Amino acid sequence: SVDQAKISHIEAGRIGVSEDRVRRLCTYYECAAPELIDALCEIARERRGTLWFDEYRGVLAPSFLDIAELEHHAVELRSVQALTMPGLAQTENYARALHSSAFPPLPPDETEERVAFRMRRTRILQGEAPTPCTMLIHEAALRMRFGGREVAREQLFHLAELSRLPHITIRVIPFSTTEFIEATQPTLLARGTIPQLDTVQIDSTFGGRLLDAPAELARYTTLIDVAEKASLPPDESRHLIHYIAREL
């Protein structure tokens, strides 16, 4: 028999799920995709409470943990940013400046929790097996001065250094582009170990949304492809980043 209340809690992410239960649920849902079942079981083996972001459960909103878990399981990340730097590329001072101007205003201790959390997320770009990542950033984001000139300049130099790493591609969408890039909200495409686990995350002032329907994935993948086509090559992007930093 299947406990509907327990299934609801699992689907909402309120309780963990074992590998055995994953297989039983797949049988219950009549899932006949062995690769998907195996991939879900692999995720289930990393038991709830053993991953770094579980420390923040009950401290930060579930949407924060969702993005960290999405990044943790991804084998490739692609993002588009129009007005701010990608979270994984932010310096501590830049992240603090953003969270300090949040609406509605945050208590100082929550601001620091969010900053610390964001810095922990950046670790997936470090170590022996960092996650390949492509960041497409509009020139407008490079010219914003969140936190003041020094914070903005530090952020730009950090971005330029990240762009030199072999697993990170940073490309700037210049003001001079003639393409219309319909990506006013931060958009992240996280590739899973199999296509069925691909997920898009759309961020906004009042929370994020996770999308995994094939039609939505296709639409946002095309949007990111258009943004990449309109962006400068990596070397030219780095040159522009340095130029703007020196202008500040």
Coordinates of N, CA and C in Angstrom, one line a residue:
S1 N 0.8 -1.2 0.0 CA 0.0 0.0 0.0 C 0.9 1.2 0.0
V2 N 0.3 2.4 -0.4 CA 1.0 3.6 -0.5 C 0.4 4.6 0.4
D3 N 1.2 5.3 1.2 CA 0.7 6.3 2.2 C 0.7 7.6 1.4
Q4 N -0.5 8.1 1.1 CA -0.7 9.3 0.3 C -0.1 10.5 1.0
A5 N -0.3 10.6 2.3 CA 0.2 11.7 3.1 C 1.8 11.7 3.0
K6 N 2.4 10.5 3.1 CA 3.8 10.5 3.0 C 4.3 10.9 1.6
I7 N 3.6 10.5 0.6 CA 4.0 10.9 -0.8 C 3.9 12.4 -0.9
S8 N 2.9 13.0 -0.4 CA 2.7 14.4 -0.4 C 3.9 15.1 0.2
H9 N 4.4 14.6 1.4 CA 5.5 15.2 2.1 C 6.8 15.0 1.2
I10 N 6.9 13.8 0.6 CA 8.1 13.6 -0.2 C 8.1 14.5 -1.4
E11 N 7.0 14.7 -2.1 CA 6.9 15.5 -3.3 C 7.1 17.0 -2.9
A12 N 6.8 17.4 -1.7 CA 7.0 18.8 -1.3 C 8.4 19.0 -0.7
G13 N 9.2 17.9 -0.6 CA 10.6 18.0 -0.1 C 10.7 18.1 1.4
R14 N 9.6 17.8 2.1 CA 9.6 17.9 3.5 C 10.3 16.7 4.2
I15 N 10.3 15.6 3.6 CA 11.0 14.4 4.2 C 11.8 13.7 3.1
G16 N 12.9 13.1 3.5 CA 13.8 12.4 2.6 C 13.2 11.1 2.0
V17 N 13.9 10.6 1.1 CA 13.4 9.3 0.5 C 14.6 8.4 0.2
S18 N 14.4 7.1 0.6 CA 15.5 6.2 0.4 C 15.5 5.6 -1.0
E19 N 16.6 5.0 -1.4 CA 16.6 4.3 -2.7 C 15.5 3.3 -2.9
D20 N 15.3 2.5 -1.9 CA 14.2 1.5 -2.0 C 12.9 2.2 -2.2
R21 N 12.6 3.3 -1.5 CA 11.3 3.9 -1.6 C 11.2 4.6 -3.0
V22 N 12.3 5.1 -3.6 CA 12.3 5.6 -4.9 C 11.8 4.6 -5.9
R23 N 12.4 3.4 -5.8 CA 12.0 2.3 -6.7 C 10.5 1.9 -6.5
R24 N 10.1 1.9 -5.3 CA 8.7 1.5 -5.0 C 7.7 2.6 -5.6
L25 N 8.1 3.9 -5.4 CA 7.3 5.0 -5.9 C 7.3 4.9 -7.5
C26 N 8.4 4.6 -8.1 CA 8.5 4.5 -9.5 C 7.5 3.4 -10.0
T27 N 7.4 2.3 -9.3 CA 6.5 1.3 -9.6 C 5.1 1.8 -9.5
Y28 N 4.8 2.5 -8.4 CA 3.5 3.1 -8.1 C 3.1 4.0 -9.2
Y29 N 4.0 4.8 -9.7 CA 3.7 5.8 -10.8 C 3.8 5.2 -12.2
E30 N 4.1 3.9 -12.2 CA 4.3 3.2 -13.5 C 5.3 3.8 -14.4
C31 N 6.4 4.2 -13.8 CA 7.6 4.7 -14.5 C 8.3 3.6 -15.2
A32 N 8.5 3.6 -16.5 CA 9.2 2.5 -17.2 C 10.4 3.1 -17.9
A33 N 11.2 3.9 -17.2 CA 12.4 4.5 -17.7 C 13.6 4.1 -16.8
P34 N 14.3 3.0 -17.1 CA 15.3 2.5 -16.2 C 16.4 3.6 -15.9
E35 N 16.8 4.3 -16.9 CA 17.9 5.3 -16.7 C 17.4 6.4 -15.7
L36 N 16.2 6.8 -15.8 CA 15.6 7.8 -14.9 C 15.6 7.3 -13.5
I37 N 15.1 6.0 -13.4 CA 15.0 5.4 -12.0 C 16.4 5.3 -11.4
D38 N 17.4 4.9 -12.2 CA 18.7 4.7 -11.6 C 19.3 6.1 -11.2
A39 N 19.0 7.1 -12.0 CA 19.5 8.5 -11.7 C 18.9 9.0 -10.4
L40 N 17.6 8.8 -10.3 CA 16.9 9.2 -9.0 C 17.4 8.4 -7.8
C41 N 17.7 7.2 -8.0 CA 18.2 6.4 -6.9 C 19.6 6.9 -6.5
E42 N 20.4 7.3 -7.5 CA 21.7 7.8 -7.2 C 21.6 9.1 -6.3
I43 N 20.7 9.9 -6.6 CA 20.4 11.1 -5.8 C 20.0 10.8 -4.4
A44 N 19.1 9.8 -4.4 CA 18.6 9.3 -3.1 C 19.6 8.8 -2.1
R45 N 20.7 8.2 -2.7 CA 21.8 7.7 -1.9 C 22.5 8.8 -1.1
E46 N 22.5 10.0 -1.6 CA 23.0 11.1 -0.8 C 21.9 11.5 0.2
R47 N 21.9 10.8 1.3 CA 20.8 10.9 2.2 C 20.6 12.3 2.7
R48 N 19.4 12.7 3.0 CA 19.0 14.0 3.5 C 19.7 14.2 4.8
G49 N 20.3 15.4 5.0 CA 21.0 15.7 6.3 C 22.5 15.5 6.1
T50 N 23.0 15.0 5.0 CA 24.4 14.8 4.8 C 25.1 15.8 3.9
L51 N 24.3 16.7 3.3 CA 24.8 17.7 2.3 C 24.9 19.0 3.0
W52 N 25.8 19.9 2.6 CA 26.1 21.1 3.3 C 24.9 22.0 3.5
F53 N 24.1 22.1 2.4 CA 22.9 23.0 2.5 C 21.9 22.6 3.5
D54 N 21.9 21.3 4.0 CA 20.9 20.9 5.0 C 21.1 21.6 6.3
E55 N 22.3 22.2 6.5 CA 22.5 23.0 7.7 C 21.6 24.2 7.8
Y56 N 21.2 24.6 6.6 CA 20.4 25.9 6.5 C 18.9 25.6 6.5
R57 N 18.5 24.3 6.6 CA 17.0 24.0 6.6 C 16.4 24.6 7.8
G58 N 15.3 25.3 7.6 CA 14.7 26.0 8.8 C 15.3 27.4 9.1
V59 N 16.4 27.7 8.4 CA 17.1 29.0 8.6 C 16.8 29.9 7.4
L60 N 16.9 29.3 6.2 CA 16.6 30.1 5.0 C 15.4 29.5 4.3
A61 N 14.7 30.2 3.5 CA 13.6 29.7 2.8 C 13.9 28.6 1.9
P62 N 13.0 27.6 1.7 CA 13.2 26.4 0.8 C 13.8 26.8 -0.5
S63 N 13.4 27.9 -1.1 CA 13.9 28.2 -2.5 C 15.4 28.4 -2.5
F64 N 16.0 28.8 -1.4 CA 17.5 28.9 -1.3 C 18.1 27.5 -1.4
L65 N 17.5 26.6 -0.7 CA 18.0 25.2 -0.7 C 17.8 24.5 -2.0
D66 N 16.7 24.9 -2.7 CA 16.4 24.3 -4.0 C 17.5 24.6 -5.0
I67 N 17.9 25.9 -5.0 CA 18.9 26.3 -6.0 C 20.3 25.6 -5.7
A68 N 20.6 25.5 -4.4 CA 21.9 24.9 -4.0 C 21.9 23.4 -4.4
E69 N 20.7 22.7 -4.2 CA 20.6 21.3 -4.5 C 20.6 21.1 -6.0
L70 N 20.0 22.0 -6.7 CA 20.0 22.0 -8.2 C 21.4 22.1 -8.7
E71 N 22.2 23.0 -8.2 CA 23.6 23.2 -8.6 C 24.4 22.0 -8.2
H72 N 24.2 21.5 -7.0 CA 24.9 20.3 -6.5 C 24.9 19.1 -7.4
H73 N 23.7 18.8 -8.0 CA 23.5 17.6 -8.8 C 23.7 17.9 -10.3
A74 N 23.9 19.1 -10.7 CA 24.0 19.4 -12.1 C 25.4 19.0 -12.6
V75 N 25.4 18.6 -13.9 CA 26.7 18.2 -14.5 C 27.2 19.4 -15.4
E76 N 26.3 20.4 -15.6 CA 26.6 21.6 -16.4 C 25.6 22.6 -16.1
L77 N 26.1 23.9 -16.0 CA 25.3 25.0 -15.7 C 25.4 26.1 -16.8
R78 N 24.3 26.7 -17.2 CA 24.3 27.8 -18.2 C 23.3 28.8 -17.6
S79 N 23.8 30.1 -17.6 CA 22.9 31.1 -17.0 C 23.0 32.4 -17.9
V80 N 21.9 33.2 -17.7 CA 21.8 34.5 -18.3 C 21.4 35.5 -17.2
Q81 N 22.2 36.6 -17.1 CA 21.9 37.6 -16.1 C 21.9 39.0 -16.8
A82 N 20.8 39.8 -16.5 CA 20.7 41.1 -17.2 C 21.1 42.3 -16.3
L83 N 20.9 42.2 -15.0 CA 21.2 43.3 -14.1 C 22.2 43.1 -13.0
T84 N 22.3 41.8 -12.6 CA 23.3 41.5 -11.5 C 24.2 40.4 -11.9
M85 N 25.3 40.2 -11.2 CA 26.2 39.1 -11.4 C 25.6 37.8 -11.1
P86 N 26.0 36.7 -11.7 CA 25.5 35.4 -11.3 C 25.9 35.1 -9.9
G87 N 25.0 34.4 -9.2 CA 25.3 34.1 -7.8 C 26.6 33.4 -7.5
L88 N 27.0 32.5 -8.4 CA 28.2 31.7 -8.3 C 29.4 32.5 -8.6
A89 N 29.3 33.7 -9.2 CA 30.4 34.5 -9.5 C 30.6 35.8 -8.6
Q90 N 29.7 35.9 -7.6 CA 29.7 37.1 -6.7 C 30.8 37.0 -5.7
T91 N 31.3 38.2 -5.4 CA 32.3 38.3 -4.3 C 31.4 38.4 -3.0
E92 N 32.1 38.3 -1.9 CA 31.3 38.4 -0.6 C 30.8 39.8 -0.4
N93 N 31.6 40.8 -0.7 CA 31.1 42.2 -0.6 C 30.0 42.6 -1.5
Y94 N 30.1 42.0 -2.7 CA 29.0 42.3 -3.7 C 27.7 41.6 -3.3
A95 N 27.8 40.4 -2.8 CA 26.6 39.7 -2.3 C 26.0 40.4 -1.1
R96 N 26.9 40.9 -0.2 CA 26.4 41.6 0.9 C 25.6 42.9 0.5
A97 N 26.2 43.6 -0.5 CA 25.5 44.8 -1.0 C 24.2 44.5 -1.5
L98 N 24.0 43.4 -2.3 CA 22.7 43.0 -2.8 C 21.7 42.7 -1.7
H99 N 22.1 41.8 -0.8 CA 21.2 41.4 0.2 C 20.9 42.5 1.2
S100 N 21.8 43.5 1.4 CA 21.6 44.6 2.3 C 20.5 45.6 1.7
S101 N 20.3 45.5 0.3 CA 19.3 46.4 -0.3 C 18.0 45.6 -0.7
A102 N 17.9 44.4 0.0 CA 16.7 43.6 -0.4 C 15.4 44.3 0.0
F103 N 14.3 43.9 -0.7 CA 13.0 44.4 -0.4 C 12.1 43.2 -0.1
P104 N 11.4 43.2 1.0 CA 11.5 44.1 2.2 C 12.9 43.9 2.8
P105 N 13.3 44.9 3.6 CA 14.6 44.9 4.2 C 14.8 43.7 5.1
L106 N 16.0 43.1 5.2 CA 16.3 42.0 6.0 C 17.0 42.4 7.3
P107 N 16.8 41.6 8.4 CA 17.6 41.8 9.6 C 19.0 41.6 9.3
P108 N 20.0 42.2 10.0 CA 21.4 42.0 9.7 C 21.8 40.6 9.8
D109 N 21.3 39.8 10.8 CA 21.8 38.4 10.9 C 21.3 37.6 9.7
E110 N 20.1 37.9 9.2 CA 19.6 37.1 8.0 C 20.4 37.5 6.8
T111 N 20.8 38.7 6.7 CA 21.7 39.2 5.6 C 23.0 38.4 5.6
E112 N 23.6 38.2 6.8 CA 24.8 37.5 6.8 C 24.7 36.0 6.6
E113 N 23.5 35.5 7.0 CA 23.3 34.0 6.7 C 23.2 33.8 5.2
R114 N 22.5 34.8 4.5 CA 22.4 34.6 3.0 C 23.7 34.8 2.3
V115 N 24.5 35.7 2.8 CA 25.8 35.9 2.2 C 26.7 34.7 2.4
A116 N 26.7 34.2 3.6 CA 27.5 32.9 3.9 C 27.0 31.8 3.0
F117 N 25.7 31.7 2.8 CA 25.1 30.6 2.0 C 25.6 30.8 0.6
R118 N 25.5 32.0 0.1 CA 25.9 32.2 -1.3 C 27.4 31.9 -1.5
M119 N 28.2 32.2 -0.6 CA 29.7 31.9 -0.7 C 29.9 30.4 -0.7
R120 N 29.1 29.7 0.1 CA 29.3 28.2 0.1 C 28.9 27.6 -1.2
R121 N 27.9 28.2 -1.9 CA 27.5 27.7 -3.2 C 28.6 27.7 -4.2
T122 N 29.5 28.7 -4.1 CA 30.5 28.9 -5.1 C 31.5 27.7 -5.1
R123 N 31.5 26.9 -4.1 CA 32.5 25.8 -4.0 C 32.3 24.8 -5.1
I124 N 31.2 24.7 -5.7 CA 31.0 23.8 -6.8 C 31.9 24.1 -8.0
L125 N 32.4 25.4 -8.0 CA 33.3 25.8 -9.1 C 34.7 25.6 -8.8
Q126 N 35.0 25.0 -7.6 CA 36.3 24.8 -7.1 C 36.6 23.3 -7.0
G127 N 37.8 22.9 -6.5 CA 38.1 21.5 -6.3 C 38.6 20.8 -7.5
E128 N 38.7 19.5 -7.3 CA 39.3 18.6 -8.4 C 38.3 18.3 -9.5
A129 N 37.0 18.4 -9.2 CA 36.0 18.1 -10.3 C 34.9 19.2 -10.3
P130 N 35.3 20.4 -10.6 CA 34.4 21.6 -10.6 C 33.3 21.4 -11.7
T131 N 32.2 22.0 -11.5 CA 31.1 21.9 -12.5 C 31.3 22.9 -13.7
P132 N 31.3 22.4 -14.9 CA 31.4 23.3 -16.0 C 30.3 24.3 -16.0
C133 N 30.6 25.6 -16.3 CA 29.6 26.6 -16.1 C 29.8 27.7 -17.2
T134 N 28.7 28.1 -17.8 CA 28.7 29.2 -18.8 C 27.8 30.3 -18.3
M135 N 28.4 31.5 -18.1 CA 27.7 32.6 -17.6 C 27.6 33.7 -18.7
L136 N 26.4 34.0 -19.1 CA 26.1 35.1 -20.1 C 25.6 36.3 -19.3
I137 N 26.4 37.4 -19.4 CA 26.1 38.5 -18.5 C 25.9 39.8 -19.4
H138 N 24.8 40.5 -19.3 CA 24.6 41.7 -20.0 C 25.5 42.8 -19.5
E139 N 26.0 43.6 -20.5 CA 26.9 44.7 -20.1 C 26.3 45.6 -19.0
A140 N 25.0 45.7 -19.0 CA 24.3 46.6 -18.0 C 24.7 46.1 -16.6
A141 N 24.8 44.8 -16.4 CA 25.1 44.2 -15.0 C 26.6 44.6 -14.7
L142 N 27.4 44.7 -15.7 CA 28.8 45.0 -15.4 C 29.0 46.5 -14.9
R143 N 28.0 47.3 -15.4 CA 28.2 48.8 -15.1 C 27.4 49.2 -13.8
M144 N 26.6 48.3 -13.2 CA 26.0 48.6 -12.0 C 27.0 48.8 -10.9
R145 N 26.7 49.6 -9.9 CA 27.7 49.9 -8.9 C 27.2 49.6 -7.5
F146 N 26.6 48.4 -7.4 CA 26.1 48.0 -6.1 C 27.2 47.9 -5.1
G147 N 26.9 48.6 -3.9 CA 27.9 48.7 -2.9 C 29.0 49.7 -3.1
G148 N 28.9 50.5 -4.2 CA 29.9 51.5 -4.4 C 31.0 51.1 -5.4
R149 N 31.8 52.1 -5.8 CA 32.8 51.9 -6.8 C 33.8 50.7 -6.4
E150 N 34.3 50.7 -5.2 CA 35.3 49.7 -4.8 C 34.8 48.3 -4.9
V151 N 33.5 48.2 -4.3 CA 32.9 46.8 -4.4 C 32.7 46.4 -5.8
A152 N 32.2 47.3 -6.6 CA 31.9 47.0 -8.1 C 33.2 46.7 -8.8
R153 N 34.3 47.4 -8.5 CA 35.6 47.1 -9.2 C 36.1 45.8 -8.7
E154 N 36.1 45.5 -7.4 CA 36.5 44.2 -6.9 C 35.7 43.1 -7.6
Q155 N 34.4 43.3 -7.8 CA 33.6 42.2 -8.4 C 34.0 42.0 -9.8
L156 N 34.3 43.1 -10.6 CA 34.7 42.9 -12.0 C 36.0 42.2 -12.1
F157 N 37.0 42.5 -11.3 CA 38.3 41.9 -11.4 C 38.1 40.4 -11.0
H158 N 37.3 40.1 -10.1 CA 37.0 38.7 -9.7 C 36.4 37.9 -10.9
L159 N 35.4 38.6 -11.5 CA 34.8 38.0 -12.7 C 35.8 37.7 -13.8
A160 N 36.7 38.6 -14.0 CA 37.7 38.4 -15.1 C 38.6 37.3 -14.7
E161 N 39.0 37.1 -13.4 CA 39.8 36.0 -13.0 C 39.1 34.7 -13.2
L162 N 37.8 34.6 -12.8 CA 37.1 33.4 -13.0 C 37.0 33.0 -14.5
S163 N 37.0 34.0 -15.4 CA 36.9 33.7 -16.8 C 38.1 33.0 -17.4
R164 N 39.2 33.0 -16.6 CA 40.4 32.4 -17.1 C 40.4 30.9 -16.7
L165 N 39.5 30.4 -15.9 CA 39.5 29.0 -15.5 C 39.0 28.2 -16.6
P166 N 39.5 27.0 -16.9 CA 39.1 26.2 -18.0 C 37.7 25.7 -18.0
H167 N 37.1 25.6 -16.8 CA 35.7 25.0 -16.8 C 34.7 26.1 -16.7
I168 N 35.1 27.4 -16.8 CA 34.2 28.5 -16.7 C 34.3 29.4 -18.0
T169 N 33.1 29.6 -18.6 CA 33.0 30.5 -19.8 C 32.2 31.7 -19.4
I170 N 32.8 32.8 -19.5 CA 32.0 34.1 -19.2 C 32.0 34.9 -20.5
R171 N 30.8 35.2 -20.9 CA 30.6 36.0 -22.2 C 29.7 37.2 -21.9
V172 N 30.0 38.3 -22.4 CA 29.2 39.5 -22.2 C 28.3 39.8 -23.4
I173 N 27.1 40.1 -23.1 CA 26.1 40.6 -24.1 C 26.3 42.1 -24.1
P174 N 26.9 42.7 -25.2 CA 27.2 44.1 -25.2 C 25.9 45.0 -25.5
F175 N 26.0 46.2 -25.1 CA 25.0 47.2 -25.5 C 24.8 47.3 -27.0
S176 N 25.9 47.0 -27.7 CA 25.8 47.2 -29.2 C 25.1 46.0 -29.9
T177 N 24.7 45.0 -29.2 CA 24.0 43.9 -29.8 C 22.7 44.3 -30.5
T178 N 22.5 43.7 -31.7 CA 21.2 44.0 -32.4 C 20.2 42.9 -32.1
E179 N 20.5 41.9 -31.3 CA 19.6 40.8 -31.0 C 18.7 41.3 -29.8
F180 N 17.5 40.9 -29.8 CA 16.6 41.1 -28.7 C 16.7 39.9 -27.7
I181 N 17.2 40.1 -26.6 CA 17.4 39.1 -25.6 C 16.3 39.2 -24.5
E182 N 15.3 38.3 -24.6 CA 14.2 38.3 -23.7 C 14.5 37.6 -22.4
A183 N 15.5 38.1 -21.7 CA 15.9 37.5 -20.4 C 16.1 38.5 -19.4
T184 N 15.0 39.2 -19.0 CA 15.1 40.2 -18.0 C 15.2 39.7 -16.6
Q185 N 14.8 38.4 -16.4 CA 15.0 37.8 -15.1 C 16.2 36.8 -15.1
P186 N 16.9 36.7 -14.0 CA 18.0 35.7 -14.0 C 17.5 34.3 -14.4
T187 N 18.1 33.7 -15.3 CA 17.7 32.4 -15.8 C 18.9 31.4 -15.7
L188 N 18.6 30.2 -15.1 CA 19.6 29.2 -15.0 C 19.1 27.9 -15.6
L189 N 20.0 27.3 -16.4 CA 19.7 25.9 -17.0 C 20.7 25.0 -16.3
A190 N 20.2 24.0 -15.5 CA 21.0 23.0 -14.9 C 20.8 21.7 -15.6
R191 N 21.9 21.2 -16.2 CA 21.8 19.9 -16.9 C 22.0 18.8 -15.9
G192 N 21.1 17.8 -15.9 CA 21.2 16.7 -15.0 C 22.0 15.6 -15.6
T193 N 22.2 14.5 -14.9 CA 23.0 13.4 -15.4 C 22.3 12.7 -16.6
I194 N 21.0 12.9 -16.7 CA 20.3 12.5 -17.9 C 19.3 13.6 -18.3
P195 N 18.9 13.7 -19.5 CA 18.0 14.8 -20.0 C 16.8 15.0 -19.2
Q196 N 16.2 13.9 -18.7 CA 14.9 14.0 -17.9 C 15.1 14.8 -16.6
L197 N 16.3 15.0 -16.2 CA 16.6 15.7 -14.9 C 17.0 17.2 -15.2
D198 N 17.0 17.6 -16.5 CA 17.3 19.0 -16.8 C 16.3 19.9 -16.1
T199 N 16.7 21.0 -15.6 CA 15.8 21.9 -14.9 C 16.2 23.4 -15.2
V200 N 15.2 24.2 -15.3 CA 15.4 25.7 -15.5 C 14.9 26.3 -14.2
Q201 N 15.8 27.3 -13.7 CA 15.4 28.0 -12.5 C 15.3 29.5 -12.9
I202 N 14.1 30.1 -12.7 CA 13.9 31.5 -13.0 C 13.8 32.3 -11.6
D203 N 14.6 33.3 -11.5 CA 14.7 34.0 -10.2 C 13.9 35.3 -10.3
S204 N 13.4 35.8 -9.2 CA 12.7 37.0 -9.2 C 12.8 37.6 -7.8
T205 N 12.3 38.8 -7.6 CA 12.4 39.5 -6.3 C 11.7 38.7 -5.2
F206 N 10.6 38.1 -5.6 CA 9.8 37.4 -4.6 C 9.9 35.9 -4.7
G207 N 11.0 35.4 -5.1 CA 11.2 33.9 -5.1 C 11.5 33.4 -6.5
G208 N 11.9 32.1 -6.5 CA 12.2 31.5 -7.8 C 11.2 30.4 -8.2
R209 N 11.3 30.1 -9.5 CA 10.5 29.0 -10.0 C 11.4 27.9 -10.7
L210 N 11.0 26.7 -10.5 CA 11.7 25.6 -11.1 C 10.8 25.0 -12.2
L211 N 11.4 24.9 -13.4 CA 10.6 24.4 -14.6 C 11.3 23.1 -15.1
D212 N 10.5 22.1 -15.4 CA 11.1 20.9 -16.0 C 10.3 20.3 -17.1
A213 N 9.2 20.9 -17.5 CA 8.4 20.4 -18.6 C 9.2 20.6 -19.9
P214 N 9.1 19.6 -20.8 CA 9.9 19.6 -22.0 C 9.7 20.9 -22.8
A215 N 8.5 21.4 -23.0 CA 8.3 22.6 -23.8 C 8.9 23.8 -23.1
E216 N 8.9 23.9 -21.8 CA 9.5 25.0 -21.1 C 11.0 24.9 -21.2
L217 N 11.6 23.7 -21.1 CA 13.0 23.5 -21.2 C 13.5 23.9 -22.6
A218 N 12.7 23.5 -23.6 CA 13.1 23.9 -25.0 C 13.1 25.4 -25.2
R219 N 12.1 26.0 -24.6 CA 11.9 27.5 -24.8 C 13.1 28.2 -24.2
Y220 N 13.4 27.8 -22.9 CA 14.5 28.5 -22.2 C 15.9 28.2 -22.7
T221 N 16.0 27.0 -23.2 CA 17.3 26.6 -23.9 C 17.5 27.4 -25.1
T222 N 16.5 27.7 -25.9 CA 16.6 28.5 -27.1 C 16.9 29.9 -26.7
L223 N 16.3 30.4 -25.6 CA 16.6 31.8 -25.1 C 18.0 31.9 -24.8
I224 N 18.6 30.9 -24.1 CA 20.0 31.0 -23.7 C 20.9 30.9 -24.9
D225 N 20.5 30.1 -25.9 CA 21.3 30.0 -27.1 C 21.3 31.3 -27.8
V226 N 20.2 32.0 -27.9 CA 20.1 33.3 -28.6 C 21.0 34.3 -27.8
A227 N 21.0 34.3 -26.5 CA 21.8 35.2 -25.7 C 23.3 34.9 -25.9
E228 N 23.6 33.6 -26.0 CA 25.1 33.2 -26.3 C 25.5 33.7 -27.7
K229 N 24.6 33.5 -28.6 CA 25.0 34.0 -30.0 C 25.2 35.5 -30.1
A230 N 24.5 36.2 -29.2 CA 24.6 37.7 -29.2 C 25.7 38.2 -28.4
S231 N 26.4 37.3 -27.7 CA 27.4 37.8 -26.7 C 28.8 37.8 -27.4
L232 N 29.7 38.5 -26.8 CA 31.1 38.6 -27.3 C 31.8 37.3 -27.0
P233 N 32.9 37.0 -27.8 CA 33.7 35.8 -27.4 C 34.3 36.0 -26.1
P234 N 34.8 34.9 -25.4 CA 35.3 35.0 -24.1 C 36.5 36.0 -23.9
D235 N 37.4 36.0 -24.8 CA 38.6 36.9 -24.7 C 38.1 38.4 -24.8
E236 N 37.2 38.7 -25.8 CA 36.7 40.0 -25.9 C 35.9 40.4 -24.7
S237 N 35.2 39.5 -24.1 CA 34.4 39.7 -22.9 C 35.3 40.1 -21.8
R238 N 36.4 39.4 -21.6 CA 37.3 39.7 -20.5 C 37.9 41.1 -20.7
H239 N 38.2 41.4 -21.9 CA 38.8 42.7 -22.2 C 37.8 43.8 -21.8
L240 N 36.5 43.6 -22.2 CA 35.5 44.6 -21.8 C 35.3 44.7 -20.3
I241 N 35.4 43.6 -19.6 CA 35.2 43.6 -18.2 C 36.4 44.4 -17.5
H242 N 37.6 44.2 -18.0 CA 38.7 45.0 -17.5 C 38.6 46.5 -17.8
Y243 N 38.1 46.8 -19.0 CA 37.9 48.2 -19.5 C 36.9 48.9 -18.5
I244 N 35.8 48.2 -18.3 CA 34.8 48.8 -17.4 C 35.3 49.0 -16.0
A245 N 36.1 48.0 -15.5 CA 36.6 48.1 -14.1 C 37.6 49.3 -14.0
R246 N 38.4 49.5 -15.1 CA 39.3 50.6 -15.0 C 38.6 52.0 -15.1
E247 N 37.4 52.0 -15.8 CA 36.6 53.2 -15.9 C 36.0 53.6 -14.6
L248 N 35.7 52.7 -13.7 CA 35.1 53.0 -12.4 C 35.9 54.0 -11.6

